[in-house]
Short mmCIF file of C-alpha atoms in Angstrom, two decimals:
data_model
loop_
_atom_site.label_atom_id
_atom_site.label_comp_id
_atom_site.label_asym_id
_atom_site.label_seq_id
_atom_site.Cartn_x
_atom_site.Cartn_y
_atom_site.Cartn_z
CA UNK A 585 -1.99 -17.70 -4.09
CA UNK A 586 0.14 -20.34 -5.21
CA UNK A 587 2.53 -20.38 -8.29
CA UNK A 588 0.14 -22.28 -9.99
CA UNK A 589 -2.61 -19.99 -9.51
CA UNK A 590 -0.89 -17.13 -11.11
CA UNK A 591 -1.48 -17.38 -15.00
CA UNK A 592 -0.07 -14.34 -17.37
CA UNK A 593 -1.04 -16.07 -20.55
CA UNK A 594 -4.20 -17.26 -22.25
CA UNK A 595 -4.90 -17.99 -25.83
CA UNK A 596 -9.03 -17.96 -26.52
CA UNK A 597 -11.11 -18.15 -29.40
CA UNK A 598 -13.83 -15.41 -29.49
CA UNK A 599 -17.09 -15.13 -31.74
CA UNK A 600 -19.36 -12.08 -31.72
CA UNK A 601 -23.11 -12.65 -32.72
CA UNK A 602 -24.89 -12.56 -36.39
CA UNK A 603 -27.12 -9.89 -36.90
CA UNK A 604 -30.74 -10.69 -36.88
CA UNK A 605 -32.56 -10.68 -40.34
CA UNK A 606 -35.11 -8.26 -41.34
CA UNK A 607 -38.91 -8.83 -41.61
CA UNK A 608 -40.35 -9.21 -44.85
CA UNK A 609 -44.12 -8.24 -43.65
CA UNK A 610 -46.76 -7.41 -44.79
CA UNK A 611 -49.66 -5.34 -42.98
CA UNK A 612 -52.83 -7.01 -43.27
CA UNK A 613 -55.44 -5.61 -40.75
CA UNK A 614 -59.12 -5.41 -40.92
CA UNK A 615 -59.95 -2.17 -42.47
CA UNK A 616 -56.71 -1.62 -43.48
CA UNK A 617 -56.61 -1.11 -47.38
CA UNK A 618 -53.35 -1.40 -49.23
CA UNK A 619 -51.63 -1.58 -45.63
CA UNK A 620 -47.89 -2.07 -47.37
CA UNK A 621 -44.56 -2.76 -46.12
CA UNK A 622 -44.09 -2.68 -42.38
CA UNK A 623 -40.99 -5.23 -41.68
CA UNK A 624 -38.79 -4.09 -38.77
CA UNK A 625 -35.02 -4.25 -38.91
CA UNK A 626 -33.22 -7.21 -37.24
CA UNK A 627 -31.35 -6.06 -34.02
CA UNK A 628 -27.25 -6.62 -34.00
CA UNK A 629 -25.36 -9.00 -32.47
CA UNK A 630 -23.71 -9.35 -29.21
CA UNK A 631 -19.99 -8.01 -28.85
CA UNK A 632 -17.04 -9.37 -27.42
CA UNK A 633 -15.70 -6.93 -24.84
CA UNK A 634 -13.02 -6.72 -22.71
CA UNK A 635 -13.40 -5.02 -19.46
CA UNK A 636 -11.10 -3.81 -16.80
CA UNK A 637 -11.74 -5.10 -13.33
CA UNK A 638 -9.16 -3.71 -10.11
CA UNK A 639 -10.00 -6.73 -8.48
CA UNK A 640 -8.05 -9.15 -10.35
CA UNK A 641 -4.62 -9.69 -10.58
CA UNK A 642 -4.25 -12.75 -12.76
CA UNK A 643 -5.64 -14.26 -15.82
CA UNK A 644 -6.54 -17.64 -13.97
CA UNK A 645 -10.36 -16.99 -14.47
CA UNK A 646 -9.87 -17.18 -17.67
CA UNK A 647 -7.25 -20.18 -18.03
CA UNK A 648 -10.38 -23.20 -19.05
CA UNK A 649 -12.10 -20.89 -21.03
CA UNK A 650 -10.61 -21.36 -24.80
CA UNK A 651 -13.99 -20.17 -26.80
CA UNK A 652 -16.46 -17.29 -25.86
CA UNK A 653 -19.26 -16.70 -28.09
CA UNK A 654 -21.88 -13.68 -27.88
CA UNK A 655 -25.44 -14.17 -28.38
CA UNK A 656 -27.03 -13.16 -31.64
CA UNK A 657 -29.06 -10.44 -32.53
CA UNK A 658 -33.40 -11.17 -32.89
CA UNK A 659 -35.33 -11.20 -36.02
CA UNK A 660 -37.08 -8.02 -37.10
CA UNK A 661 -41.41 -8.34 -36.92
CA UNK A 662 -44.37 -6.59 -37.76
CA UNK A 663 -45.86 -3.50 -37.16
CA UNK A 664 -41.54 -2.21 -37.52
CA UNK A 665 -40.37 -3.81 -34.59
CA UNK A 666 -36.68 -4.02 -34.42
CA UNK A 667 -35.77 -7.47 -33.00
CA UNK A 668 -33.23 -7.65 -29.44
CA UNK A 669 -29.59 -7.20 -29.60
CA UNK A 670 -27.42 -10.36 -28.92
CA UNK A 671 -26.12 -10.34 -25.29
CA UNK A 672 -22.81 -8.71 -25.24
CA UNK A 673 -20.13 -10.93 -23.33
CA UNK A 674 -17.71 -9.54 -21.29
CA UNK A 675 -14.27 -10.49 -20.62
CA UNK A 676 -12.61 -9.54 -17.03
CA UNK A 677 -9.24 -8.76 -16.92
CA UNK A 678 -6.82 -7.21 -14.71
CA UNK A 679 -5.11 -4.13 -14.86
CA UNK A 680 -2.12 -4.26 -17.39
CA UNK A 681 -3.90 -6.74 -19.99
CA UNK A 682 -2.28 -6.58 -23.27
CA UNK A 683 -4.63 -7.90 -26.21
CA UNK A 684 -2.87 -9.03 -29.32
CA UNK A 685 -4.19 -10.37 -32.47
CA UNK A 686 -2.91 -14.45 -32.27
CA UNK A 687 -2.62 -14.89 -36.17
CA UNK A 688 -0.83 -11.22 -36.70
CA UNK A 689 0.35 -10.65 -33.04
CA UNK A 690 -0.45 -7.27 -33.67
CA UNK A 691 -1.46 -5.52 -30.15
CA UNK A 692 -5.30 -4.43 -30.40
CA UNK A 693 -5.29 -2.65 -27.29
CA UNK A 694 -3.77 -2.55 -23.39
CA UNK A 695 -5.93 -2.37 -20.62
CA UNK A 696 -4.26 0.18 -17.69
CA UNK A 697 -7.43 2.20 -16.28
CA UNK A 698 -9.88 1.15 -13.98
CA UNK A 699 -13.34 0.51 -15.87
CA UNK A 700 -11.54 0.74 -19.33
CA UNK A 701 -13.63 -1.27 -22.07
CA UNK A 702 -12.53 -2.33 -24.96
CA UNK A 703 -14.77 -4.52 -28.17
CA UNK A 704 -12.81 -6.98 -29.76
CA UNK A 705 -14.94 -8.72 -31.84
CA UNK A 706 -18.03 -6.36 -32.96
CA UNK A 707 -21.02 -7.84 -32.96
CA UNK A 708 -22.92 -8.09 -36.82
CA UNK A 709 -25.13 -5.46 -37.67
CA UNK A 710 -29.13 -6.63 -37.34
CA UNK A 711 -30.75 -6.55 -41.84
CA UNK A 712 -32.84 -3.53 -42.73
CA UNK A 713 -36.79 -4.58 -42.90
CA UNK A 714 -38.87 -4.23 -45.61
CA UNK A 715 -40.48 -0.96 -44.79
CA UNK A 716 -36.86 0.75 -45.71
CA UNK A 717 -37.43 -0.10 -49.19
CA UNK A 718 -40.49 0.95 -50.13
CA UNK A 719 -40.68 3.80 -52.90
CA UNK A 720 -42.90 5.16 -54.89
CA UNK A 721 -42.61 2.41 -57.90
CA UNK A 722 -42.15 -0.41 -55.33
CA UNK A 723 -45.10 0.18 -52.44
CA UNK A 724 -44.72 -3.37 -51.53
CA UNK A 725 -41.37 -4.60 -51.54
CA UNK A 726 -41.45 -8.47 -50.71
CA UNK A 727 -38.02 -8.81 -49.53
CA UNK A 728 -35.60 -7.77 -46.31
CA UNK A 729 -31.90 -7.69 -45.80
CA UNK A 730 -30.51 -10.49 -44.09
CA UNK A 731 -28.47 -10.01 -40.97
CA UNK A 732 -24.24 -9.62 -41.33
CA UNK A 733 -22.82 -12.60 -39.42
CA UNK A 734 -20.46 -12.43 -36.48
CA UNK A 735 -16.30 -11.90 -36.05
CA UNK A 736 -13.92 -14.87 -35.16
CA UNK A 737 -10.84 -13.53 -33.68
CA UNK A 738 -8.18 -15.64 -32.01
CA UNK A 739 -6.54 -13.85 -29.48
CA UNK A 740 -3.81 -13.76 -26.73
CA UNK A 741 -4.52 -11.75 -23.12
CA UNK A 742 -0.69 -11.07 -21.61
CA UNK A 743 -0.25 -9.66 -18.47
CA UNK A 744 2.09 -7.11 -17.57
CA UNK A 745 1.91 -6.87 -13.64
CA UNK A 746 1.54 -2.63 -12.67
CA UNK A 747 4.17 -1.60 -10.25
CA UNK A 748 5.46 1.25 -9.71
CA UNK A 749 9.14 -0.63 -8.16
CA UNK A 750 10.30 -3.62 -10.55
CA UNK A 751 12.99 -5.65 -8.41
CA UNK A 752 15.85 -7.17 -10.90
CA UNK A 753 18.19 -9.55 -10.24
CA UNK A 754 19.78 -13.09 -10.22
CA UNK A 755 18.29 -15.83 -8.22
CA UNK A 756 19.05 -15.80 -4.90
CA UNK A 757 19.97 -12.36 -4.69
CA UNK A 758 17.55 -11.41 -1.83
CA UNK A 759 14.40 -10.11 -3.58
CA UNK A 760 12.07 -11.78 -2.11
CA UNK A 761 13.27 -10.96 1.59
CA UNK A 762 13.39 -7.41 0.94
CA UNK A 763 9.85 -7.68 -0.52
CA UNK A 764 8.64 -9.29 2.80
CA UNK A 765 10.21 -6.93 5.03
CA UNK A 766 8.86 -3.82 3.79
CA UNK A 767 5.64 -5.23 2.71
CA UNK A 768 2.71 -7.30 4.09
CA UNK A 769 3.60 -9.44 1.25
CA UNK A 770 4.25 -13.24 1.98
CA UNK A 771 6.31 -14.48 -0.64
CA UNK A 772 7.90 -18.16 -0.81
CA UNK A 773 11.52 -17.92 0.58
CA UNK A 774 14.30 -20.73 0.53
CA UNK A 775 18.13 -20.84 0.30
CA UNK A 776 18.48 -21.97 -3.25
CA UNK A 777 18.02 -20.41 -6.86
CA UNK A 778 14.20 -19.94 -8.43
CA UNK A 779 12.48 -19.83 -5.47
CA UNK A 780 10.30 -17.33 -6.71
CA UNK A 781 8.22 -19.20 -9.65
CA UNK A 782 5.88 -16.00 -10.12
CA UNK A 783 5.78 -12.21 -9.89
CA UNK A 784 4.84 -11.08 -6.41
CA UNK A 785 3.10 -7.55 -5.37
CA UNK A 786 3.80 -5.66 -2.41
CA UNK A 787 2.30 -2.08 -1.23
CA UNK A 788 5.12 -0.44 0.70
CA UNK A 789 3.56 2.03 3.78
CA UNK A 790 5.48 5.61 3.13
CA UNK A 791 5.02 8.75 5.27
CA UNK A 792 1.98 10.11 6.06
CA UNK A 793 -0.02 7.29 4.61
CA UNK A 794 1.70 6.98 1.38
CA UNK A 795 2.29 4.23 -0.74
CA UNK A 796 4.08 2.69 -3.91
CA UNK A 797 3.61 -0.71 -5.22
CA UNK A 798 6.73 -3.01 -5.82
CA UNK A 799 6.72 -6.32 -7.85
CA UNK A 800 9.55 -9.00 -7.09
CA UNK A 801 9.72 -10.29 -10.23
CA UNK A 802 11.40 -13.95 -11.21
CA UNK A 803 15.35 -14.08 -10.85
CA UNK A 804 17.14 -13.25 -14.31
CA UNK A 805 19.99 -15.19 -15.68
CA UNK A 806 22.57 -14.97 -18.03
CA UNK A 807 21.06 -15.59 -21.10
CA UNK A 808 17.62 -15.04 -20.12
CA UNK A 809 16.13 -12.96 -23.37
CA UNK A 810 16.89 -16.24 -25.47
CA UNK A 811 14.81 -17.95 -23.01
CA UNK A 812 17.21 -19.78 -21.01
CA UNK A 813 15.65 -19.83 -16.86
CA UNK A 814 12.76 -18.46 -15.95
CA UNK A 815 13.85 -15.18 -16.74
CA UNK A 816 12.44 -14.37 -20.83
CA UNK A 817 8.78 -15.42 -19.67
CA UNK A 818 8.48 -12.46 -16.87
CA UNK A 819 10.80 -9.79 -18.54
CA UNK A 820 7.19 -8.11 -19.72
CA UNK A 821 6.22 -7.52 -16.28
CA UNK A 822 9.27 -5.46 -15.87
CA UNK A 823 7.75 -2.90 -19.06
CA UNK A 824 5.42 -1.76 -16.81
CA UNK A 825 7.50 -0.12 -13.97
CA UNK A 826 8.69 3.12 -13.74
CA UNK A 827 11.53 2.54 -11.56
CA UNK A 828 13.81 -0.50 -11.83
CA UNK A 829 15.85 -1.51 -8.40
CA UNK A 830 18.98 -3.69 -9.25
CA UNK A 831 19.59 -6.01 -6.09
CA UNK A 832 23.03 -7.59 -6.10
CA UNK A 833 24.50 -9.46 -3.25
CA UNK A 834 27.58 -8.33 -1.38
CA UNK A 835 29.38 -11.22 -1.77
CA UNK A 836 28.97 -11.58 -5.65
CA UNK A 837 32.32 -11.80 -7.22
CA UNK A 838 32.02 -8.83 -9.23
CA UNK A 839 29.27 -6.24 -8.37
CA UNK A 840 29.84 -4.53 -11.37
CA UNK A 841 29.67 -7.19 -13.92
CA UNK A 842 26.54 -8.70 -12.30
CA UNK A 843 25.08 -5.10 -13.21
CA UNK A 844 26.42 -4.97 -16.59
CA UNK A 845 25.07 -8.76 -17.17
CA UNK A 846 21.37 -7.92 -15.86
CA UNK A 847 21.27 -4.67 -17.99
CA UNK A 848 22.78 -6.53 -21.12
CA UNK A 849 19.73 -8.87 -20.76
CA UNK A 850 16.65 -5.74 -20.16
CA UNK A 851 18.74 -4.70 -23.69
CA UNK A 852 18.39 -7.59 -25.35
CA UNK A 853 14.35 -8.12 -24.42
CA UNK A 854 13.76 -4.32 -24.90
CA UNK A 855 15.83 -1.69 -25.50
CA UNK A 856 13.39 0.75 -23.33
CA UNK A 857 13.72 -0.33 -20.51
CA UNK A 858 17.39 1.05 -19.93
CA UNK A 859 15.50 4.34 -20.20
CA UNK A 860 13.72 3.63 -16.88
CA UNK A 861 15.00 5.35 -13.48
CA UNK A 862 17.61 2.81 -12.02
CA UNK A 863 18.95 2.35 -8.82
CA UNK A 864 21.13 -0.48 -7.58
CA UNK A 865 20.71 -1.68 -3.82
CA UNK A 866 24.29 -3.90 -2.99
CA UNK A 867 22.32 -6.80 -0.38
CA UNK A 868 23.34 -8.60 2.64
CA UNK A 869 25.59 -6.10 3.71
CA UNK A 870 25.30 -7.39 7.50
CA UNK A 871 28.12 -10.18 6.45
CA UNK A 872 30.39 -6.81 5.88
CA UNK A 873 32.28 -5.11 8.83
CA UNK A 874 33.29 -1.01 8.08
CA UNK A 875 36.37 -2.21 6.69
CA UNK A 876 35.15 -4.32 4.30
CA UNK A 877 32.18 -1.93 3.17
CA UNK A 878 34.86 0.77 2.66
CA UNK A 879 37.00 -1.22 0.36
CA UNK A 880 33.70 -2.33 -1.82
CA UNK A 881 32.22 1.33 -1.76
CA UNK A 882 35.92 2.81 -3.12
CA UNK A 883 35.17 -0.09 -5.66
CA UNK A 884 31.97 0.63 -6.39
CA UNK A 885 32.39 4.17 -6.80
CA UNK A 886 35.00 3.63 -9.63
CA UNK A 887 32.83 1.06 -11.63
CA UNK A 888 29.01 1.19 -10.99
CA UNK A 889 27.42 3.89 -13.21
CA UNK A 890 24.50 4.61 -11.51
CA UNK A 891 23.53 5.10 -7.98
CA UNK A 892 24.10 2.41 -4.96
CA UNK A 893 22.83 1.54 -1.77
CA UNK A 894 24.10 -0.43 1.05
CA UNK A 895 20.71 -2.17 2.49
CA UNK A 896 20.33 -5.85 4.56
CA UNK A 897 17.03 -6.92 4.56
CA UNK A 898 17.76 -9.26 7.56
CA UNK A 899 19.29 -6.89 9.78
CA UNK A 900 16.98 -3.71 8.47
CA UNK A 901 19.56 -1.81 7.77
CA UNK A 902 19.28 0.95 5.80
CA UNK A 903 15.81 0.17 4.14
CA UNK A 904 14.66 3.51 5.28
CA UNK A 905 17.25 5.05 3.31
CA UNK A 906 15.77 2.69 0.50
CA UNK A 907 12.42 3.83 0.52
CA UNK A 908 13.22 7.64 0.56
CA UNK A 909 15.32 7.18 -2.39
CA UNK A 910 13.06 4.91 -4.22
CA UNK A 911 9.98 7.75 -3.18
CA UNK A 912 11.79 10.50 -4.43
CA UNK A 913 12.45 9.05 -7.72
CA UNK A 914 9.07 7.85 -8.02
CA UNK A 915 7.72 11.64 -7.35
CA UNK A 916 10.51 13.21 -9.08
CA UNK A 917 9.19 16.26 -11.53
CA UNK A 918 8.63 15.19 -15.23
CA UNK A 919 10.86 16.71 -17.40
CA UNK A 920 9.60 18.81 -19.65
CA UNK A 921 10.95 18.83 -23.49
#
């Protein structure tokens, strides 16, 4: 799929259906005396749901299609028939969905389990028919209820990719290398910054046919949560994953402010996610001799505040190592308050 193919953002216009009126009848039948009220009630109109579907992974389906409107409910008839319910339309979305209210950007609901429905426009409820009203002092009420019309809702569907392994870090800084080499995954690789234009998924093959799920998400920049890059528009896939890997080049300047800067950013967007497990994996560490790695680990050891690895995805050295550590944080006991 190309970078143009993946689409994390649609605004729509949805309309459920009117409910259908209810039946002022009459029974007249042949040998029928006095045969009264016997209207039936109008059926309701079609919702607007929103339905979880595993298959999907982007809201491209979805991209042309600005206004969805449900059908509305029948008419009520004789003899107490209740007329049809609208058709209900469904919206398919992928796992991770995030509905939100356009006008009040309030969140209405996020979609994370398989099958999960959700109605966000309810459908108007069909009129009562004639035969409800009839009493004692009024045998032959002439009138019905008419049917409640429909919702209009403008909404916004966000997607928040599902991973269990977020990978943060400037352009450049080998994320997308990493991601092939321990994936099937086939992402677009180049030697310049912002290759990656979109998130990209990748199941990682564990022991004993295990797996985890790890999303290479855009390069962040300095700056990034006022919107400067590329990096504002995919810090919301990042919510989503329970464990965030920090990949930093060897030869950055300064390891430890490149951390600092990427963590100031997740901050700024969302406070949360510097609860998340972290782990930091120091890349291309094939252009370092022993020597070299030495003098940056004594460094490292002094200044980074979290965990480190030494990994090249190049020379496959020490991803092993990786995906242990990454496994056992991913499995590691909850803690219980």
């Amino acid at each position: 799929m190309t970078e143009g193919n993946f689409v994390d953002y649609v605004k729509m216009h949805v309309s459920s259906g009117k409910g259908g009126a209810g039946s002022a009848h009459l029974r007249r039948e042949k040998f029928v005396t006095k045969g009264g009220p016997d209207g039936g009630d109008g059926g309701r109109g079609g919702h607007i749901i929103a339905r979880a579907n595993p298959n999907l992974w982007t809201l491209l389906h979805l991209k042309f299609k600005r206004h969805i409107k449900a059908g509305h409910g029948g008419n009520g008839s004789k003899q107490t028939s209740t007329g049809a319910d609208g058709e209900d339309m469904y919206i398919e979305v992928p796992l991770g969905t995030v509905i939100r209210d356009t006008e009040t950007q309030e969140i209405l609901k996020e979609i994370t389990e398989e099958g999960q429905e959700y109605i966000i426009a309810e459908g108007g409820m069909g009129g009562l028919g004639n035969s409800h009203f009839k009493t004692s002092t009024n045998q032959t009420p002439r009138y019905a209820q008419p049917g409640i019309g429909g919702k209009e809702v403008d909404v916004t569907l966000e997607l928040k990719v599902l991973a269990d392994v977020g990978l943060v870090g400037f352009p450049n800084a080998g994320k997308s290398t990493l991601l092939s080499v321990i994936t099937a995954a086939k992402p677009k690789i180049a030697n310049y910054e912002f290759t990656t234009l979109k998130p990209n998924l990748g199941i990682v093959q564990y022991r004993d046919f295990q797996t985890f799920v790890i999303a290479d998400i855009p390069g962040i920049i300095e700056g990034a949560a006022e919107g400067k890059g590329l990096g504002y528009r995919f810090l919301r896939h990042i919510e989503r994953n329970s464990t965030l890997l920090f990949m930093i080049p060897a030869d950055a300047p300064d390891v430890s402010e490149q951390y600092q800067i990427l963590l100031h950013e997740l901050e700024k967007y969302n406070p949360e996610l510097l609860d998340k497990d972290k782990l930091i994996a120091i890349t291309k560490c094939d252009m370092l001799d022993e020597e070299l790695k030495a003098e940056l680990k004594t460094e490292l050891d002094k200044n980074l505040p979290v965990e480190y690895l030494f990994i090249s995805s190049v020379a496959q050295q020490g991803l092993t190592q990786l995906k242990d550590r990454l496994w056992a944080m991913l499995n590691r006991p909850a803690v219980q308050e």
